[in-house]
GROMACS .gro file of C-alpha atoms in nm:
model
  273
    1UNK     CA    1   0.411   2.623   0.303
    2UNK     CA    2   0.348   2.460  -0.019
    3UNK     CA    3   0.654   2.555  -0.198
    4UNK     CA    4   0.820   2.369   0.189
    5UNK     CA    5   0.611   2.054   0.101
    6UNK     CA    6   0.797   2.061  -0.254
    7UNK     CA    7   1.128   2.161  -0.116
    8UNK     CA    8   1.115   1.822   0.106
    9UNK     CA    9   0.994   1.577  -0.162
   10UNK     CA   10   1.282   1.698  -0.396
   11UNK     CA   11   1.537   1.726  -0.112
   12UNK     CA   12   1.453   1.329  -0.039
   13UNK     CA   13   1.432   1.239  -0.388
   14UNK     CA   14   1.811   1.405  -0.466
   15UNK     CA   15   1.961   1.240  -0.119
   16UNK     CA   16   1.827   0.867  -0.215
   17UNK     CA   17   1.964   0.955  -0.552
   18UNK     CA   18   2.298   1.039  -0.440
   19UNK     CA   19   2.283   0.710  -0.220
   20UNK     CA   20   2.116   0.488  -0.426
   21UNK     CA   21   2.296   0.505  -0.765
   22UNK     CA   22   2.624   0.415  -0.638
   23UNK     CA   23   2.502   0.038  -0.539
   24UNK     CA   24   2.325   0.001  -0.893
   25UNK     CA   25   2.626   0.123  -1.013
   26UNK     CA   26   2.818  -0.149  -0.868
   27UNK     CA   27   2.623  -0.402  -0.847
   28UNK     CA   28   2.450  -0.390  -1.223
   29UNK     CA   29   2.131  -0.289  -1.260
   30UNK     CA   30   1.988  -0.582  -1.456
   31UNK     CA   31   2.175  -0.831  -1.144
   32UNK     CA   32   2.035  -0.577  -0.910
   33UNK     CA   33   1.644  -0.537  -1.040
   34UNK     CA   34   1.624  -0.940  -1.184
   35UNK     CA   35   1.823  -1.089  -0.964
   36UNK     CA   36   1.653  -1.384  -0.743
   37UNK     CA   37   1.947  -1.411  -0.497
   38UNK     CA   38   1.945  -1.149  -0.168
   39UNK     CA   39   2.242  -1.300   0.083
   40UNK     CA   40   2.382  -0.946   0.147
   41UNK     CA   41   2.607  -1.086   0.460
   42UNK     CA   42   2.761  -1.373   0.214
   43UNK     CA   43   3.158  -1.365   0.357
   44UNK     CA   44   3.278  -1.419  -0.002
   45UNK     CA   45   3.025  -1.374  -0.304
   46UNK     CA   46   2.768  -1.099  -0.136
   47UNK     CA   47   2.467  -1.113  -0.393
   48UNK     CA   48   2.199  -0.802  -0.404
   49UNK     CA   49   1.902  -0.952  -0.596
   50UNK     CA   50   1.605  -0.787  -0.502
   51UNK     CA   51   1.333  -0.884  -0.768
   52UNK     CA   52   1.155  -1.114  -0.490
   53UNK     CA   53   1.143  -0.833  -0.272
   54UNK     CA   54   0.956  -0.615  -0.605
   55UNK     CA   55   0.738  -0.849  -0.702
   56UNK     CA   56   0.628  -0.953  -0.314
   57UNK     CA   57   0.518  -0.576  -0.282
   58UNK     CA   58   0.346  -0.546  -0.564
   59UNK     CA   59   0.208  -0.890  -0.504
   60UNK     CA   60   0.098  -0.777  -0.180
   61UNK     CA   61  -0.013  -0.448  -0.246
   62UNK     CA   62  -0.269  -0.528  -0.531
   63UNK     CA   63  -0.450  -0.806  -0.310
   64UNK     CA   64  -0.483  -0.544  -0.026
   65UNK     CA   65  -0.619  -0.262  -0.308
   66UNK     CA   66  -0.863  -0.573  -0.438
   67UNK     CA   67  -0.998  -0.646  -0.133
   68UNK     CA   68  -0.955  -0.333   0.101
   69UNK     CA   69  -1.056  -0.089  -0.246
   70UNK     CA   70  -1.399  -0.260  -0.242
   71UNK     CA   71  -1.479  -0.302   0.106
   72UNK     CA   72  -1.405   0.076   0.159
   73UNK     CA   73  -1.637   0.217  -0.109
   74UNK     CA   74  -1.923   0.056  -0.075
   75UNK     CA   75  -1.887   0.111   0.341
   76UNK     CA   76  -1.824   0.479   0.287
   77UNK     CA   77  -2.116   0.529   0.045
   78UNK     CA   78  -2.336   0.341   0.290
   79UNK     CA   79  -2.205   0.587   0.550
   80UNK     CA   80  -2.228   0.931   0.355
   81UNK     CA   81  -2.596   0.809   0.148
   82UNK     CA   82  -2.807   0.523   0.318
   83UNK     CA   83  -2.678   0.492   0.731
   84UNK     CA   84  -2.893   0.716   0.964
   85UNK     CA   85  -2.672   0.962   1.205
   86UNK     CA   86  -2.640   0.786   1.520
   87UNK     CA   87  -2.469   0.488   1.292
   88UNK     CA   88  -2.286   0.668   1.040
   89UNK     CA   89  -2.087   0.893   1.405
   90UNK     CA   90  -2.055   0.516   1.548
   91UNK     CA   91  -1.900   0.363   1.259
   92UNK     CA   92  -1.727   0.717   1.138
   93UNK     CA   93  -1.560   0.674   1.503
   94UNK     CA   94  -1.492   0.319   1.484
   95UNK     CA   95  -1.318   0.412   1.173
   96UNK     CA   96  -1.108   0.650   1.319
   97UNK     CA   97  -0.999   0.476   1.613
   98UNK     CA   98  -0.920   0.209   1.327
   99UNK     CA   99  -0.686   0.447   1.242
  100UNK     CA  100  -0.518   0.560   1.559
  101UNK     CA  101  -0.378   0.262   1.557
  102UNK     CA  102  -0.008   0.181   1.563
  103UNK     CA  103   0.140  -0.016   1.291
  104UNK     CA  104   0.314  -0.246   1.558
  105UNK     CA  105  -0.061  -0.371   1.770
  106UNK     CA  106  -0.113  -0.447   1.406
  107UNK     CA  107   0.125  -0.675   1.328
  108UNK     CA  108   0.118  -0.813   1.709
  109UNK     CA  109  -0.267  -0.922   1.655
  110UNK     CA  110  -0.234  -1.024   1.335
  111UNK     CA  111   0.093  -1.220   1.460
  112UNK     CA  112  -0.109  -1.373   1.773
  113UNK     CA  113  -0.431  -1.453   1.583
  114UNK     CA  114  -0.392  -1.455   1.182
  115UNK     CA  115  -0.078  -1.625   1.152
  116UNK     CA  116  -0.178  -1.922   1.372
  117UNK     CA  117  -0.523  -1.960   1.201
  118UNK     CA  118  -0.373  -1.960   0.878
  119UNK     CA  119  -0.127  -2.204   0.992
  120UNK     CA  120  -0.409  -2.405   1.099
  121UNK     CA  121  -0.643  -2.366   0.774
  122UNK     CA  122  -0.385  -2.455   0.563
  123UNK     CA  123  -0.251  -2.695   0.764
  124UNK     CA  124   0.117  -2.523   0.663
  125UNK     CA  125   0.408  -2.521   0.892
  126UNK     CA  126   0.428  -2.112   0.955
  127UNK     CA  127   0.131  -1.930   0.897
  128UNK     CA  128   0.363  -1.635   0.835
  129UNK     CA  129   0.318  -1.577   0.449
  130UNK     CA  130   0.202  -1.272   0.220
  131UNK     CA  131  -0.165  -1.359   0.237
  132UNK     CA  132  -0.134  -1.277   0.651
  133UNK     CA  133   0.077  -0.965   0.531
  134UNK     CA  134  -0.173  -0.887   0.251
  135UNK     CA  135  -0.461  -0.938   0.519
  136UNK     CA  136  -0.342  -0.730   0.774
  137UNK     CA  137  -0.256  -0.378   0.490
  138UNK     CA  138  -0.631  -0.459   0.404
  139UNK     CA  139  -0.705  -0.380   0.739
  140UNK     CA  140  -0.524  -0.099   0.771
  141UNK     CA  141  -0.591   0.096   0.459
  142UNK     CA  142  -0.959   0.085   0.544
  143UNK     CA  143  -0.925   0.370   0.759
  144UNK     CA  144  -0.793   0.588   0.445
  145UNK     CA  145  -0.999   0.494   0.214
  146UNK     CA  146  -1.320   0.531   0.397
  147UNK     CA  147  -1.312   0.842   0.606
  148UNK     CA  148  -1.118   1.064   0.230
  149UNK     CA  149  -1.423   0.865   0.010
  150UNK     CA  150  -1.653   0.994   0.237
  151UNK     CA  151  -1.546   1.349   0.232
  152UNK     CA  152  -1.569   1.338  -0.132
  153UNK     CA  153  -1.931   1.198  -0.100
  154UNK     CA  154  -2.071   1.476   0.128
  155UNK     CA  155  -1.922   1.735  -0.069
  156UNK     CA  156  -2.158   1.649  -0.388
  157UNK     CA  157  -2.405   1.901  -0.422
  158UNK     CA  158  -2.766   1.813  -0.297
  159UNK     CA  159  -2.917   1.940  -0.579
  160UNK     CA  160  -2.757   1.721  -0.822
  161UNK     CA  161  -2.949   1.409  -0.611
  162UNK     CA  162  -3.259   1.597  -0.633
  163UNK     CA  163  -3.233   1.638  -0.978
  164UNK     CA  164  -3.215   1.290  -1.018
  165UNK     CA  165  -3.450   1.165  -0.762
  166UNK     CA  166  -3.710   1.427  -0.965
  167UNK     CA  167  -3.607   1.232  -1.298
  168UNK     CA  168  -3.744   0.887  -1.175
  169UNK     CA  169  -3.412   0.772  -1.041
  170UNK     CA  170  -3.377   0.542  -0.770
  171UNK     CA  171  -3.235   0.654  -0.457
  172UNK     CA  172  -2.947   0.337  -0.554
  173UNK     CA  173  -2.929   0.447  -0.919
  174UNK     CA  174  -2.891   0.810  -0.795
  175UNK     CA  175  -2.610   0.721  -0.535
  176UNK     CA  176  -2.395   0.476  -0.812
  177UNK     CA  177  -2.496   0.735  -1.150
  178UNK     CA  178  -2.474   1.049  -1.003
  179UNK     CA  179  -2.285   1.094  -0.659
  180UNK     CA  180  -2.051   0.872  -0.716
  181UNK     CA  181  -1.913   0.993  -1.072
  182UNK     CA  182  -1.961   1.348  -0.932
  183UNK     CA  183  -1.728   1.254  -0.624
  184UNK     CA  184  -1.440   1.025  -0.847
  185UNK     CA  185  -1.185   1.223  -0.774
  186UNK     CA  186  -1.218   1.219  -0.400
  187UNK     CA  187  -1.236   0.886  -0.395
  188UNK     CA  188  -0.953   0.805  -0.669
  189UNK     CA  189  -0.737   1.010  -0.402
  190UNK     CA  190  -0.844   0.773  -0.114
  191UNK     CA  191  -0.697   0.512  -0.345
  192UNK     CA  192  -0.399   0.658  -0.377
  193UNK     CA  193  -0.387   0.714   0.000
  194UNK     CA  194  -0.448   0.327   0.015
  195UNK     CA  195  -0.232   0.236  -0.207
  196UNK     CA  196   0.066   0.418  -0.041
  197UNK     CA  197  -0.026   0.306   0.327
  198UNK     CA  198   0.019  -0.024   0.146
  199UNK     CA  199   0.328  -0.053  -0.006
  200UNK     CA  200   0.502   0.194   0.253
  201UNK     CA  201   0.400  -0.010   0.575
  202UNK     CA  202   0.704  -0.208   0.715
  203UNK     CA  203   0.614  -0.311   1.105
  204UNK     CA  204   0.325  -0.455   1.074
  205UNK     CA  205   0.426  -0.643   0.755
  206UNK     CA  206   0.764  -0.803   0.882
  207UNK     CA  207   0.546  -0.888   1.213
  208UNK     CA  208   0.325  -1.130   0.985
  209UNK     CA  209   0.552  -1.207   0.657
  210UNK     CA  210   0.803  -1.409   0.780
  211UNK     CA  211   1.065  -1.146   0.667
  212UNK     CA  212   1.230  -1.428   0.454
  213UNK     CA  213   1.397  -1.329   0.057
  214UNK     CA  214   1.193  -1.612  -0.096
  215UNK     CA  215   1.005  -1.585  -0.460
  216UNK     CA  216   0.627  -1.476  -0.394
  217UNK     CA  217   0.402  -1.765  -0.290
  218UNK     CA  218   0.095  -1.712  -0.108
  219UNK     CA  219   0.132  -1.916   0.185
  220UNK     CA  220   0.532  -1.872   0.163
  221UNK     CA  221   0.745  -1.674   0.387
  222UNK     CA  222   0.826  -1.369   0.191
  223UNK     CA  223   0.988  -1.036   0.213
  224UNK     CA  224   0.848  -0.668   0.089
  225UNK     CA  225   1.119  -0.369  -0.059
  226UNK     CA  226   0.984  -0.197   0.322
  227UNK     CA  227   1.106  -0.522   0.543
  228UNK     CA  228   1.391  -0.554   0.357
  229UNK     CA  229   1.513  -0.173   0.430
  230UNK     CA  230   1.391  -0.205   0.785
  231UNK     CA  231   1.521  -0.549   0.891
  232UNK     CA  232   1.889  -0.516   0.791
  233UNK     CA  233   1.955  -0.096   0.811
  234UNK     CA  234   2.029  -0.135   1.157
  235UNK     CA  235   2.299  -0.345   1.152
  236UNK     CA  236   2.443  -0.294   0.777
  237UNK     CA  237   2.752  -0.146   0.790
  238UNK     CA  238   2.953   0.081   0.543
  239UNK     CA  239   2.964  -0.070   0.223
  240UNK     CA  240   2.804  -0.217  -0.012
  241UNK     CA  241   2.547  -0.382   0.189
  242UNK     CA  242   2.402  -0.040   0.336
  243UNK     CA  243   2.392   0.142  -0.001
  244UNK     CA  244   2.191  -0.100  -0.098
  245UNK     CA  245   1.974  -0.068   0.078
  246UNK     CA  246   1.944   0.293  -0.010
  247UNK     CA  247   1.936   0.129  -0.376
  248UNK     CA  248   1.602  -0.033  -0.238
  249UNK     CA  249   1.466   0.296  -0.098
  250UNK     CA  250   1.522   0.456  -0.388
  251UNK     CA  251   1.291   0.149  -0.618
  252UNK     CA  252   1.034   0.199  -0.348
  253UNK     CA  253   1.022   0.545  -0.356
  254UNK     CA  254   1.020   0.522  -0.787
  255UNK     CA  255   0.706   0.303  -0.703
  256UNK     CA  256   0.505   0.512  -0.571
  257UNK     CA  257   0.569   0.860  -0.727
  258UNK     CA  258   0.489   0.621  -1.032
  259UNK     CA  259   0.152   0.456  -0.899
  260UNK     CA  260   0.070   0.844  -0.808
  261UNK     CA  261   0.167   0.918  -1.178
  262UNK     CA  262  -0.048   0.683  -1.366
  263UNK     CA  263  -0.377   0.702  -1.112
  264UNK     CA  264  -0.340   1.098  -1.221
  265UNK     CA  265  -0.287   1.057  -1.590
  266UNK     CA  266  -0.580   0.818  -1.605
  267UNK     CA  267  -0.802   1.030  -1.345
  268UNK     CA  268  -0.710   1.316  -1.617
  269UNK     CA  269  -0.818   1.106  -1.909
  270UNK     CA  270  -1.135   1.047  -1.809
  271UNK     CA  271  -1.206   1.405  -1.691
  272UNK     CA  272  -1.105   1.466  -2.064
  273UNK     CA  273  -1.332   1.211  -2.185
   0.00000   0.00000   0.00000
């Protein structure tokens, strides 16, 4: 079954190869990657730019890692270390339900309630804008982060706490010194959970974005490498148009085999170290 897991990932990464190169090909892949310009229905000068749409992910998906990264370590080692039963198996199942939940009641809440309180704290035209789109992943990579972290926490031997406990250590020095380091790797792989949720989610995100090929600007309309794929696929026909947008599946899939890439070297590193 695991040699079927690698048979997919390399049967996907050959097909958006096939249909990806052909557009960079064409297209150039310096006007392609750099270029600021996406109007892919233009009549007579079609341009493919799609370094807004690059930089709005990343953009997006580091402010949801900075604040969602945070927010679910500390929760999961209150849940696995300090919370007594009866609230660790409420919040545990709050957490889950959390993640039940479909990508589109996302963006439809955060479309109903974010967007028009941003609109209304900033005083801004359209709330839609990549803080409500980097609000709503940090919702929704909670979930991941949490419930993997906290798999990683129970599975660190008791004795290793006891050990440190019998040294003098504070049950807080213990948790942060001890568990913790013991349980990195867990924990670095709830990242990388996060991080893919993140840059991979497209309904929610177009729901609360705007969906619009602007430069990155916080309270701007913008549009992620996901939105653009899923906004115009439907209705691209053969051409140029539609293989790029393979072109664009094929930079979002580089993305995150190379996020995967360097949170493994570095995880390697410091086992090394």
């Amino acid at each position: 079954m695991g040699l079927v897991t690698v048979a997919c990932v390399l049967l996907i990464t050959i097909y958006l190869v096939i249909s990806g190169i052909p557009a960079i090909s064409k297209i150039g892949f310096t006007d392609f990657i750099f270029g600021k310009t996406w109007m892919s229905t233009h009549s007579t000068n079609p341009q493919f730019g799609i370094f807004p749409f690059i930089l709005t992910s990343v953009y997006g998906t580091a402010g949801a890692i900075v604040l969602g990264v945070p927010i679910g370590f500390f929760a999961a080692v209150f849940l696995s270390k300090v919370a007594s039963p009866k609230v660790k198996a409420v919040i545990i199942n709050a957490v889950s339900l959390l993640a039940g939940i479909p990508s589109v009641v996302y963006g439809l809440v955060g479309m109903l309630i974010l967007v028009p309180g941003i609109r209304r704290i900033f005083n801004i035209p359209d709330g839609a804008s990549l803080l409500a789109a980097t609000l709503v992943l940090t919702v929704m990579i909670l979930p991941s982060i949490i419930k993997v972290s906290i798999t990683a926490l129970d599975a660190v031997p008791s004795e290793y706490e006891d050990a440190s406990l019998a040294l003098g250590a504070t049950p807080i020095e213990t948790y942060f010194r001890v568990s913790v380091p013991t349980a990195k790797s867990g924990i670095a792989a709830a990242v990388v959970l996060g991080v893919g949720r993140a840059i991979g989610e497209a309904t929610a995100v177009m729901m609360v974005s705007g969906n619009v090929p602007n430069m990155p600007s916080p309270l701007q309309s913008v549009r992620f490498l996901t939105t653009a794929v899923a906004s115009e696929m439907s209705y691209a026909g053969e051409g140029l148009q539609r293989q790029a947008l393979f072109s664009i599946a094929l930079v979002l899939f580089l993305f995150i085999m190379l996020i995967n890439a360097a949170l493994n070297f570095f995880m390697k590193k410091n086992k090394e170290d």
